[in-house]
XYZ file of C-alpha atoms in Angstrom:
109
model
C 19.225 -1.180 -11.473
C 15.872 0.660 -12.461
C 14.953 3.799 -11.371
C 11.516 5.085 -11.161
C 10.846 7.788 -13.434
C 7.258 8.350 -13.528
C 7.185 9.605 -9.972
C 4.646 7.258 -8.710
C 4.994 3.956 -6.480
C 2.767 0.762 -6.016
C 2.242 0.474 -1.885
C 1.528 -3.007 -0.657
C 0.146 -3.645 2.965
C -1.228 -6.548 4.051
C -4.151 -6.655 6.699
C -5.908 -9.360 8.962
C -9.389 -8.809 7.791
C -11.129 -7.228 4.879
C -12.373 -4.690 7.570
C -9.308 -3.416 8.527
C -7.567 -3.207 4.504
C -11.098 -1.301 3.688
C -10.694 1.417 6.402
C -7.132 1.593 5.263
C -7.450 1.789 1.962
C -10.719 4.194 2.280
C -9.317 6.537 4.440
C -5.811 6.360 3.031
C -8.168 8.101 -0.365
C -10.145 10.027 1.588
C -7.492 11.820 3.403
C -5.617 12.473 -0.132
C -2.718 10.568 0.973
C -3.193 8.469 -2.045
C -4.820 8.671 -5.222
C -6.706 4.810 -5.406
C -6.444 2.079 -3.431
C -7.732 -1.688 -4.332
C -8.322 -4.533 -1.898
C -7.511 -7.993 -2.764
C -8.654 -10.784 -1.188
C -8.022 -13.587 0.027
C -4.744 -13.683 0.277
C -2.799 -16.650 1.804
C 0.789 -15.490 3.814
C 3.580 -17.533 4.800
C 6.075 -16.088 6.684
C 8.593 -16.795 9.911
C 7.641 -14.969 13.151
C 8.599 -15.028 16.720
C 10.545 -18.807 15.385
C 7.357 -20.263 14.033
C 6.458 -20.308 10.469
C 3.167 -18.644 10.322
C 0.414 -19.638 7.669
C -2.716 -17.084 7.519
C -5.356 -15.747 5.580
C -4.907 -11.838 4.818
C -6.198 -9.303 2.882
C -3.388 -7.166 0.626
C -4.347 -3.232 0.028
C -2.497 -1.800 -3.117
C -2.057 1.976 -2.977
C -1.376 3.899 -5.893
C 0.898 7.134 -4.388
C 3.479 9.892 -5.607
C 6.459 8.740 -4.282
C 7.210 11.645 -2.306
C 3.797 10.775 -0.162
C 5.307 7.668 0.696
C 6.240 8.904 4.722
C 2.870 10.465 5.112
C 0.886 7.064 4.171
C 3.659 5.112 6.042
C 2.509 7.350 8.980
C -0.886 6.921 8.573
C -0.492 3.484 7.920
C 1.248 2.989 11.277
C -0.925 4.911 13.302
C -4.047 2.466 12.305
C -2.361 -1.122 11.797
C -3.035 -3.717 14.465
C -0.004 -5.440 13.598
C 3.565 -5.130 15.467
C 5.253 -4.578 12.183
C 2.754 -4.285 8.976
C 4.292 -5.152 6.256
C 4.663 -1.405 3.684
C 6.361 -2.126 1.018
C 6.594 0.346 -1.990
C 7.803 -0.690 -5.318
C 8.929 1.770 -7.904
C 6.557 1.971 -10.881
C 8.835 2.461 -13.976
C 6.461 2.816 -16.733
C 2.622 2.478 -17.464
C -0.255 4.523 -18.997
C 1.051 7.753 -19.323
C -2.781 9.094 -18.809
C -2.787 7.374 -15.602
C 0.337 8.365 -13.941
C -0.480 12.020 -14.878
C -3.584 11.449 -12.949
C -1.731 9.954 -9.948
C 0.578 12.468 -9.616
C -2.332 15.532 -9.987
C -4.281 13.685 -7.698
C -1.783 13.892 -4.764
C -1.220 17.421 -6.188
């Protein structure tokens, strides 16, 4: 199993418009909860929910966070979501640009 030694974890949420992943991933920044967010778009979701398989168009936000942040953007994520359950999913980053995580993690500083 890999561990994340850098510190610093990839955050995906998906949204139902590009409004809603912009004022996420805006004000996620803004409120230095994470260092950069991108918006990607559009994004095409399958998934199972209330026993229907569910087909839609959605917008994915990637946040770029120190991984102890990861309960304060869960939070804030939460607290803004129209969705029942949003889908927050952080993923370990294990290696990269050595320039760049240093920047992450003095950005959430």
């Amino acid at each position: 199993m890999m561990t994340n030694t850098t510190g610093v974890v990839a955050v995906l949420v998906t949204c139902p418009t590009r409004e809603v992943a912009e004022m996420l991933g805006r004000g996620a920044v803004e409120d230095n909860i994470a260092a950069c967010s991108q918006v990607l778009g559009e994004i095409r979701s399958f998934y199972r929910w209330e026993g229907k398989v569910c087909d839609d168009q959605e917008f994915l936000v990637i946040f770029k966070i120190a991984k102890n942040s990861f309960d304060a953007l869960e939070a804030f994520i939460l607290a803004k979501h129209p969705y029942d359950i949003p889908q927050i999913v952080a993923l370990p980053v294990v290696d990269g640009n050595l320039s760049y995580i240093s920047w992450v993690l003095e950005t959430m500083g």
